[in-house]
Short mmCIF file of C-alpha atoms and ligand atoms in Angstrom, two decimals:
data_model
loop_
_atom_site.label_atom_id
_atom_site.label_comp_id
_atom_site.label_asym_id
_atom_site.label_seq_id
_atom_site.Cartn_x
_atom_site.Cartn_y
_atom_site.Cartn_z
CA MET E 249 0.06 0.09 0.03
CA ARG E 250 1.08 3.49 -0.52
CA GLY E 251 2.29 5.60 2.69
CA HIS E 252 2.60 9.17 3.08
CA GLU E 253 2.52 10.13 -0.54
CA LEU E 254 0.46 12.34 -2.87
CA LEU E 255 -1.60 10.94 -5.69
CA MET E 256 -1.73 13.92 -8.04
CA ILE E 257 -3.36 12.24 -11.41
CA PRO E 258 -6.45 13.07 -12.78
CA GLY E 259 -8.33 10.06 -11.44
CA PRO E 260 -8.22 7.99 -9.46
CA VAL E 261 -7.52 10.76 -6.89
CA ASP E 262 -6.85 10.69 -3.07
CA PHE E 263 -9.79 9.67 -1.10
CA GLU E 264 -10.54 10.91 2.47
CA PRO E 265 -10.38 8.58 5.24
CA GLU E 266 -14.14 8.82 6.16
CA VAL E 267 -14.81 7.52 2.45
CA LEU E 268 -12.52 4.74 2.90
CA GLN E 269 -13.72 3.83 5.94
CA ALA E 270 -17.15 3.73 4.62
CA LEU E 271 -15.83 1.13 1.95
CA GLY E 272 -14.39 -1.39 4.46
CA ALA E 273 -17.72 -1.75 6.66
CA PRO E 274 -19.09 -5.32 6.41
CA THR E 275 -21.09 -5.78 3.24
CA THR E 276 -25.07 -5.95 3.51
CA SER E 277 -27.68 -7.09 1.58
CA HIS E 278 -28.67 -4.96 -1.40
CA VAL E 279 -31.93 -5.31 -0.16
CA ALA E 280 -31.32 -4.46 3.53
CA PRO E 281 -33.55 -1.79 4.89
CA VAL E 282 -30.37 0.19 5.97
CA PHE E 283 -28.71 -0.17 2.62
CA ILE E 284 -32.02 1.00 0.73
CA GLU E 285 -31.66 4.06 3.05
CA VAL E 286 -28.26 4.71 2.03
CA PHE E 287 -28.76 4.24 -1.68
CA GLY E 288 -32.13 6.25 -1.88
CA ARG E 289 -30.36 9.34 0.21
CA ALA E 290 -27.42 8.99 -2.07
CA LEU E 291 -29.47 9.67 -5.18
CA GLU E 292 -31.40 12.70 -3.88
CA ARG E 293 -27.59 13.79 -2.92
CA MET E 294 -26.86 13.48 -6.53
CA ARG E 295 -29.73 15.73 -7.74
CA ALA E 296 -28.43 18.66 -5.34
CA VAL E 297 -24.72 18.35 -6.46
CA TRP E 298 -25.70 18.26 -10.01
CA GLN E 299 -28.07 21.08 -9.18
CA CYS E 300 -30.72 19.20 -11.21
CA PRO E 301 -33.92 19.18 -8.87
CA SER E 302 -36.26 17.53 -11.43
CA GLY E 303 -33.42 14.81 -12.99
CA GLN E 304 -33.48 11.06 -12.78
CA PRO E 305 -29.92 10.07 -11.25
CA LEU E 306 -28.32 6.56 -12.06
CA VAL E 307 -25.83 4.84 -10.32
CA VAL E 308 -24.67 1.42 -12.05
CA ALA E 309 -21.31 -0.28 -11.26
CA GLY E 310 -18.71 0.50 -14.37
CA SER E 311 -16.01 3.10 -15.00
CA GLY E 312 -16.52 6.29 -16.68
CA THR E 313 -16.60 4.82 -20.11
CA PHE E 314 -19.76 2.86 -19.02
CA ALA E 315 -21.11 5.89 -17.92
CA MET E 316 -20.76 7.42 -21.43
CA GLU E 317 -22.48 4.03 -22.69
CA LEU E 318 -25.26 4.58 -20.31
CA ALA E 319 -26.24 7.82 -21.91
CA GLY E 320 -25.03 6.81 -25.69
CA ALA E 321 -26.73 3.53 -25.63
CA ASN E 322 -30.21 4.77 -24.41
CA LEU E 323 -30.27 7.96 -26.53
CA VAL E 324 -29.40 6.85 -29.77
CA VAL E 325 -31.06 4.53 -32.22
CA PRO E 326 -29.68 3.53 -35.48
CA GLY E 327 -29.64 6.34 -37.84
CA ASP E 328 -29.79 9.05 -35.21
CA ARG E 329 -27.52 12.07 -35.99
CA ALA E 330 -25.15 12.94 -33.37
CA LEU E 331 -23.08 16.06 -33.17
CA VAL E 332 -19.85 15.18 -30.89
CA ILE E 333 -17.48 18.13 -29.94
CA SER E 334 -14.18 16.90 -29.27
CA THR E 335 -11.41 18.59 -27.42
CA GLY E 336 -9.34 15.53 -26.95
CA VAL E 337 -9.07 11.71 -26.43
CA PHE E 338 -12.49 11.47 -24.74
CA GLY E 339 -14.39 13.21 -27.06
CA ASP E 340 -13.03 11.11 -30.04
CA ARG E 341 -14.18 8.30 -27.83
CA PHE E 342 -17.66 9.58 -27.99
CA GLU E 343 -17.43 9.51 -31.62
CA ASP E 344 -16.76 6.01 -31.52
CA LEU E 345 -19.16 4.86 -28.71
CA LEU E 346 -21.77 6.30 -30.62
CA SER E 347 -20.87 5.01 -33.92
CA ARG E 348 -20.95 1.39 -32.55
CA HIS E 349 -24.35 2.09 -31.50
CA GLY E 350 -25.32 3.34 -35.20
CA ALA E 351 -25.74 7.25 -34.72
CA GLU E 352 -24.21 9.08 -38.00
CA VAL E 353 -21.71 11.06 -36.09
CA THR E 354 -20.43 14.31 -37.12
CA VAL E 355 -17.28 15.56 -34.92
CA LEU E 356 -16.49 19.16 -34.47
CA ARG E 357 -12.66 18.63 -33.31
CA ALA E 358 -10.94 21.67 -31.74
CA PRO E 359 -7.22 22.26 -32.63
CA LEU E 360 -4.69 20.82 -29.80
CA GLY E 361 -5.09 22.59 -26.49
CA GLY E 362 -8.27 24.96 -27.99
CA VAL E 363 -12.10 25.00 -27.64
CA VAL E 364 -14.63 24.61 -30.13
CA GLU E 365 -16.45 27.95 -30.59
CA PRO E 366 -20.27 28.01 -30.04
CA ASP E 367 -20.74 29.61 -33.27
CA ARG E 368 -19.18 26.90 -35.21
CA VAL E 369 -21.77 24.47 -33.23
CA GLU E 370 -24.52 26.75 -34.15
CA ASP E 371 -23.85 26.70 -37.68
CA GLU E 372 -23.59 22.86 -37.69
CA LEU E 373 -26.93 22.75 -35.84
CA ARG E 374 -28.46 25.29 -38.39
CA ARG E 375 -27.28 23.05 -41.35
CA ARG E 376 -29.09 19.64 -40.01
CA ARG E 377 -30.89 18.08 -37.55
CA PHE E 378 -29.43 16.24 -34.68
CA LYS E 379 -30.67 14.21 -32.05
CA LEU E 380 -28.01 14.68 -29.79
CA LEU E 381 -24.87 16.93 -28.91
CA THR E 382 -22.29 15.62 -26.75
CA VAL E 383 -19.42 17.62 -25.11
CA THR E 384 -16.29 17.04 -22.81
CA HIS E 385 -16.70 19.60 -20.20
CA VAL E 386 -12.94 18.99 -19.35
CA ASP E 387 -10.91 16.60 -21.68
CA THR E 388 -8.56 14.84 -19.17
CA SER E 389 -5.94 14.19 -22.21
CA THR E 390 -5.48 18.01 -23.19
CA ALA E 391 -6.70 19.60 -19.83
CA VAL E 392 -9.28 22.10 -21.81
CA ARG E 393 -12.11 23.09 -20.20
CA MET E 394 -15.27 23.91 -22.59
CA PRO E 395 -17.86 26.19 -21.51
CA LEU E 396 -21.20 24.60 -20.99
CA GLU E 397 -23.75 27.01 -20.59
CA PRO E 398 -24.13 28.55 -24.23
CA LEU E 399 -24.25 24.81 -25.63
CA GLY E 400 -27.21 23.84 -22.94
CA ASP E 401 -29.13 27.10 -24.53
CA LEU E 402 -28.01 26.08 -28.18
CA GLY E 403 -29.53 22.37 -27.44
CA ARG E 404 -32.62 24.11 -26.24
CA ARG E 405 -33.27 26.13 -28.95
CA HIS E 406 -32.43 23.49 -31.73
CA GLY E 407 -34.13 20.90 -30.05
CA VAL E 408 -31.22 18.69 -29.61
CA LEU E 409 -30.40 16.58 -26.25
CA THR E 410 -27.00 17.70 -24.82
CA VAL E 411 -25.04 15.15 -23.30
CA VAL E 412 -22.12 16.14 -21.13
CA ASP E 413 -19.09 14.13 -20.16
CA GLY E 414 -18.24 15.31 -16.80
CA VAL E 415 -16.11 12.80 -15.72
CA CYS E 416 -13.09 15.29 -15.01
CA SER E 417 -15.36 18.15 -14.00
CA VAL E 418 -18.58 17.18 -11.82
CA ALA E 419 -18.16 18.20 -8.09
CA ALA E 420 -15.00 20.18 -8.98
CA GLU E 421 -16.29 22.92 -11.84
CA GLU E 422 -19.35 24.57 -11.80
CA ILE E 423 -22.07 22.82 -13.40
CA GLN E 424 -25.78 24.12 -12.99
CA GLN E 425 -27.46 21.19 -15.06
CA GLU E 426 -31.04 22.15 -14.96
CA ALA E 427 -30.47 25.88 -15.17
CA TRP E 428 -28.34 25.57 -17.95
CA GLY E 429 -30.40 23.23 -19.91
CA LEU E 430 -28.35 20.05 -19.88
CA ASP E 431 -29.88 16.69 -20.58
CA VAL E 432 -27.37 14.21 -19.37
CA VAL E 433 -24.58 15.23 -17.13
CA LEU E 434 -22.29 11.90 -16.39
CA THR E 435 -19.14 11.14 -14.35
CA ALA E 436 -17.38 8.35 -12.57
CA SER E 437 -16.70 8.02 -8.85
CA GLN E 438 -12.81 7.97 -8.78
CA LYS E 439 -12.42 11.55 -10.07
CA ALA E 440 -13.89 14.60 -8.12
CA ILE E 441 -16.46 12.76 -6.83
CA GLY E 442 -13.94 11.14 -4.23
CA VAL E 443 -14.95 7.55 -4.42
CA PRO E 444 -12.51 4.75 -5.30
CA PRO E 445 -13.29 3.74 -8.98
CA GLY E 446 -16.00 1.68 -9.77
CA LEU E 447 -19.17 3.49 -10.08
CA ALA E 448 -20.73 5.17 -13.43
CA LEU E 449 -23.23 8.16 -12.39
CA LEU E 450 -25.17 10.33 -14.38
CA VAL E 451 -28.30 12.78 -14.08
CA ALA E 452 -30.84 12.51 -16.87
CA SER E 453 -33.29 15.50 -17.58
CA PRO E 454 -37.18 14.73 -18.03
CA ALA E 455 -36.45 15.31 -21.83
CA ALA E 456 -33.93 12.68 -21.87
CA VAL E 457 -35.98 10.07 -20.21
CA ASP E 458 -38.75 11.01 -22.48
CA ALA E 459 -36.43 10.33 -25.34
CA PHE E 460 -35.70 7.17 -24.10
CA ALA E 461 -39.13 6.26 -23.19
CA ALA E 462 -40.31 7.43 -27.05
CA ARG E 463 -37.66 4.94 -28.61
CA ARG E 464 -39.16 1.90 -30.48
CA VAL E 465 -36.00 -0.09 -30.92
CA PRO E 466 -34.41 -2.28 -28.09
CA VAL E 467 -31.25 -0.95 -26.53
CA ARG E 468 -28.59 -2.95 -28.10
CA SER E 469 -26.67 -3.37 -24.56
CA TYR E 470 -28.59 -5.50 -21.93
CA TYR E 471 -26.73 -4.02 -19.13
CA ALA E 472 -26.84 -0.52 -20.19
CA ASP E 473 -30.64 -0.43 -20.45
CA TRP E 474 -32.27 2.33 -18.88
CA GLY E 475 -35.61 0.00 -18.96
CA LYS E 476 -33.70 -2.13 -16.41
CA TRP E 477 -32.20 0.33 -14.16
CA LEU E 478 -34.81 3.45 -14.30
CA PRO E 479 -37.03 1.34 -11.72
CA ILE E 480 -34.58 0.15 -9.72
CA MET E 481 -33.30 3.81 -9.01
CA GLN E 482 -37.00 4.95 -8.52
CA SER E 483 -37.39 1.97 -6.02
CA TYR E 484 -34.25 2.86 -4.11
CA GLU E 485 -35.62 6.38 -3.93
CA ALA E 486 -39.03 5.31 -2.72
CA ARG E 487 -37.17 3.17 0.18
CA GLN E 488 -38.30 -0.21 -1.40
CA PRO E 489 -36.39 -3.32 -2.19
CA SER E 490 -35.83 -4.40 -6.10
CA TYR E 491 -33.34 -6.04 -8.11
CA PHE E 492 -31.89 -6.24 -11.67
CA GLY E 493 -28.14 -6.66 -11.16
CA THR E 494 -26.28 -6.68 -7.76
CA PRO E 495 -25.62 -2.96 -7.00
CA ALA E 496 -21.66 -2.31 -5.77
CA VAL E 497 -22.76 -2.13 -2.15
CA ASN E 498 -19.73 -1.00 -0.35
CA LEU E 499 -19.22 1.65 -3.35
CA VAL E 500 -22.69 2.91 -2.90
CA VAL E 501 -22.08 3.46 0.78
CA ALA E 502 -18.53 5.41 0.35
CA LEU E 503 -20.75 7.49 -2.32
CA GLY E 504 -23.22 8.47 0.18
CA VAL E 505 -20.45 9.52 2.43
CA SER E 506 -18.73 11.64 -0.15
CA LEU E 507 -21.67 13.09 -1.51
CA GLY E 508 -22.62 14.46 2.06
CA ARG E 509 -19.28 15.79 2.14
CA ILE E 510 -19.46 17.82 -1.03
CA LEU E 511 -22.69 19.22 0.03
CA ASP E 512 -21.38 19.99 3.75
CA GLU E 513 -18.57 21.73 1.90
CA GLY E 514 -21.16 23.52 -0.03
CA LEU E 515 -21.09 23.81 -4.01
CA ALA E 516 -19.97 27.25 -4.54
CA PRO E 517 -16.90 27.12 -1.72
CA ARG E 518 -15.92 23.69 -3.37
CA PHE E 519 -15.86 25.07 -6.87
CA ALA E 520 -14.20 28.39 -5.32
CA ARG E 521 -11.38 26.31 -3.67
CA HIS E 522 -10.52 24.02 -6.85
CA ALA E 523 -10.28 27.29 -8.67
CA LEU E 524 -7.89 28.81 -6.44
CA LEU E 525 -5.68 25.99 -6.09
CA GLY E 526 -5.84 24.93 -9.87
CA GLY E 527 -4.65 28.69 -10.43
CA ALA E 528 -2.11 28.75 -8.01
CA PHE E 529 -0.58 25.36 -9.48
CA ARG E 530 -0.69 27.15 -13.13
CA ALA E 531 0.96 30.13 -11.61
CA GLY E 532 3.70 27.90 -10.47
CA VAL E 533 4.28 26.15 -13.54
CA ASP E 534 4.26 29.20 -15.33
CA ALA E 535 7.09 30.84 -13.08
CA ILE E 536 8.95 27.52 -13.78
CA GLY E 537 8.51 28.24 -17.41
CA LEU E 538 6.99 25.16 -18.32
CA ARG E 539 4.35 25.67 -21.24
CA GLN E 540 0.64 24.48 -20.55
CA LEU E 541 -1.10 22.40 -23.42
CA PRO E 542 -4.49 24.70 -23.18
CA LEU E 543 -4.35 28.01 -25.17
CA GLY E 544 -4.94 30.55 -23.02
CA GLU E 545 -6.08 31.04 -19.25
CA LYS E 546 -10.03 30.79 -20.02
CA ALA E 547 -9.52 27.24 -21.63
CA ARG E 548 -7.77 25.76 -18.72
CA ALA E 549 -9.58 23.72 -16.35
CA ASN E 550 -9.19 23.74 -12.77
CA THR E 551 -9.18 19.87 -11.87
CA LEU E 552 -5.91 19.33 -13.52
CA THR E 553 -2.85 20.71 -15.21
CA ALA E 554 -1.19 19.52 -18.61
CA CYS E 555 2.22 21.01 -19.33
CA TYR E 556 5.04 20.45 -22.26
CA TYR E 557 8.61 18.86 -20.86
CA PRO E 558 11.11 21.63 -21.34
CA ASP E 559 13.21 21.12 -24.03
CA GLY E 560 16.18 18.44 -23.10
CA VAL E 561 14.31 16.90 -20.00
CA SER E 562 13.50 13.32 -20.48
CA GLY E 563 9.70 12.77 -19.43
CA PRO E 564 10.47 9.21 -18.27
CA ALA E 565 13.49 10.68 -15.96
CA LEU E 566 11.15 13.57 -14.65
CA LEU E 567 8.40 11.63 -13.70
CA ALA E 568 10.44 9.18 -11.66
CA ALA E 569 12.38 11.94 -9.84
CA ILE E 570 8.87 13.53 -8.93
CA GLY E 571 7.94 9.98 -7.63
CA ARG E 572 11.04 9.68 -5.61
CA ALA E 573 10.04 12.75 -3.69
CA GLY E 574 6.74 11.03 -3.08
CA VAL E 575 4.39 12.51 -5.63
CA THR E 576 2.66 10.61 -8.39
CA VAL E 577 1.72 12.58 -11.44
CA ALA E 578 0.60 11.17 -14.81
CA GLY E 579 2.31 10.92 -18.21
CA GLY E 580 0.70 12.31 -21.52
CA LEU E 581 -2.49 10.58 -23.00
CA HIS E 582 -3.35 12.18 -26.54
CA SER E 583 -1.51 10.44 -29.16
CA GLU E 584 -0.30 13.05 -31.15
CA ILE E 585 2.01 14.22 -28.49
CA LYS E 586 1.87 11.46 -25.83
CA ASP E 587 5.55 11.70 -25.27
CA ARG E 588 6.11 15.39 -25.03
CA TYR E 589 3.74 16.14 -21.91
CA PHE E 590 2.74 15.28 -18.83
CA ARG E 591 -0.40 16.21 -16.44
CA ILE E 592 -1.18 16.64 -12.84
CA GLY E 593 -4.40 16.05 -11.41
CA HIS E 594 -5.64 18.42 -8.48
CA MET E 595 -9.36 17.70 -7.71
CA GLY E 596 -11.14 16.32 -4.94
CA ALA E 597 -10.56 16.95 -1.31
CA ILE E 598 -6.90 18.12 -1.68
CA ARG E 599 -5.85 21.45 0.08
CA ALA E 600 -2.98 24.25 -0.42
CA ALA E 601 -0.22 21.45 0.96
CA ALA E 602 -0.87 19.34 -2.24
CA ILE E 603 -0.25 21.99 -4.54
CA LEU E 604 2.75 23.30 -2.87
CA GLY E 605 4.18 20.00 -2.05
CA THR E 606 3.67 18.90 -5.80
CA LEU E 607 5.41 21.90 -7.12
CA GLY E 608 8.17 21.57 -4.64
CA ALA E 609 8.66 18.09 -5.99
CA LEU E 610 8.33 19.37 -9.54
CA GLU E 611 10.93 21.74 -9.21
CA THR E 612 13.09 19.03 -7.58
CA GLY E 613 12.93 16.92 -10.14
CA LEU E 614 13.07 19.34 -13.10
CA GLN E 615 16.56 20.59 -11.27
CA GLU E 616 17.80 16.97 -11.24
CA ALA E 617 16.91 17.03 -14.99
CA GLY E 618 18.95 19.92 -15.92
CA HIS E 619 16.34 22.41 -16.44
CA ARG E 620 17.50 25.82 -15.94
CA PHE E 621 15.17 28.03 -13.95
CA GLU E 622 15.25 29.75 -10.40
CA LEU E 623 14.49 27.04 -7.75
CA GLY E 624 11.60 27.96 -5.68
CA ALA E 625 10.05 30.27 -8.05
CA GLY E 626 7.18 27.84 -8.81
CA VAL E 627 6.38 27.43 -5.24
CA ALA E 628 6.44 30.98 -4.48
CA ALA E 629 4.15 32.03 -7.50
CA ALA E 630 1.47 29.36 -5.84
CA GLN E 631 2.07 31.05 -2.38
CA ARG E 632 1.37 34.39 -3.69
CA ALA E 633 -1.44 33.19 -5.88
CA LEU E 634 -2.91 31.26 -2.70
CA SER E 635 -2.45 34.59 -0.24
CA ARG E 636 -4.23 36.54 -2.99
C1 PLP S 190 -11.44 9.41 -16.87
C2 PLP S 190 -12.39 10.28 -17.95
C3 PLP S 190 -13.12 9.03 -18.56
C4 PLP S 190 -13.14 7.78 -18.65
O1 PLP S 190 -13.34 7.23 -17.49
P1 PLP S 190 -12.97 5.74 -17.01
O2 PLP S 190 -13.37 5.69 -15.76
O3 PLP S 190 -11.54 5.83 -17.22
O4 PLP S 190 -13.40 5.04 -17.93
C5 PLP S 190 -14.13 9.62 -19.73
N1 PLP S 190 -14.13 10.98 -19.91
C6 PLP S 190 -13.33 12.01 -18.97
C7 PLP S 190 -13.27 13.56 -19.34
C8 PLP S 190 -12.29 11.41 -18.29
O5 PLP S 190 -11.62 12.12 -17.04
#
């Protein structure tokens, strides 16, 4: 097991002791009254965290990719047109997934590190009728954040369902699902939600549930079928026993604890904390002289930072040196530049110490690797940003 180390990757993140303790409690029956109560309350808490009072929450065992499938498999029938906004690997994954379910997919791809402007989306929506629009809120391969509010608005005006991959943003970056008119916002447990890997989570708007109910073609995936899962979720919320597939009992208990802690912190303070810590980390890497992947401050996510290796610095050697200082960061993911950059996650229950410690380890590693900069400049810049 890990000792006193920092896990600063874009998921899984460091989990709080209370959450891990909940995970280790004796497993109950999935229809035990005590578990039904916990599951029911977790679903209610999701509605609050997603800010979607009239939404239908779904919790099914699986990773974030399965959450994408839970949306795609149920909302498209073969021949439907889908518009995918791609700012990296996970946008491209949605293209692949929706095609698999028979959709005719059009992709609006951002230049590497850039966003797709809403005007481009609107032009496309004017040209043809789409059933579905997908967007990755924060693409974990590029650290690019897309603005969601204009897209929810476009979706409403053009009668298109909007599906948000919020795996790297829900509970860390602001999302007002209902007010912004977003139909599905999906995530996974192991990122800013703060629960070990294994749960696919989403909240669907009434319009998304209606679109599912109107389909005449069976869902191709048996396990992902909302027709199987919606009655289960409704039963748990009504505090009634039900069964389709055994839920991940311990993970759901841990989810209830983590959602409770998120709501105790408060959504606005939580988003502000991520903005402050993310901004401090970016100020630090700027001061060290590292170039970030996202083009411009507005496109930069608060949940992770992506930086190019400086010239002459070996990526594997740098990551190993950072690791020797007790911090784990992640390598590159985007196939075009995989070996030229690295990623640092800073989401969940972290505090300033994690930001300062990670920058310190990064500076130590860069110095060992021969990068020329003023030692301590990154930590100092972050401290200045934190005390502002
Ligand atoms: C992590 C991630 C996924 C995939 O989640 P898995 O749990 O690895 O399947 C999808 N989209 C985004 C934006 C992610 O960050």
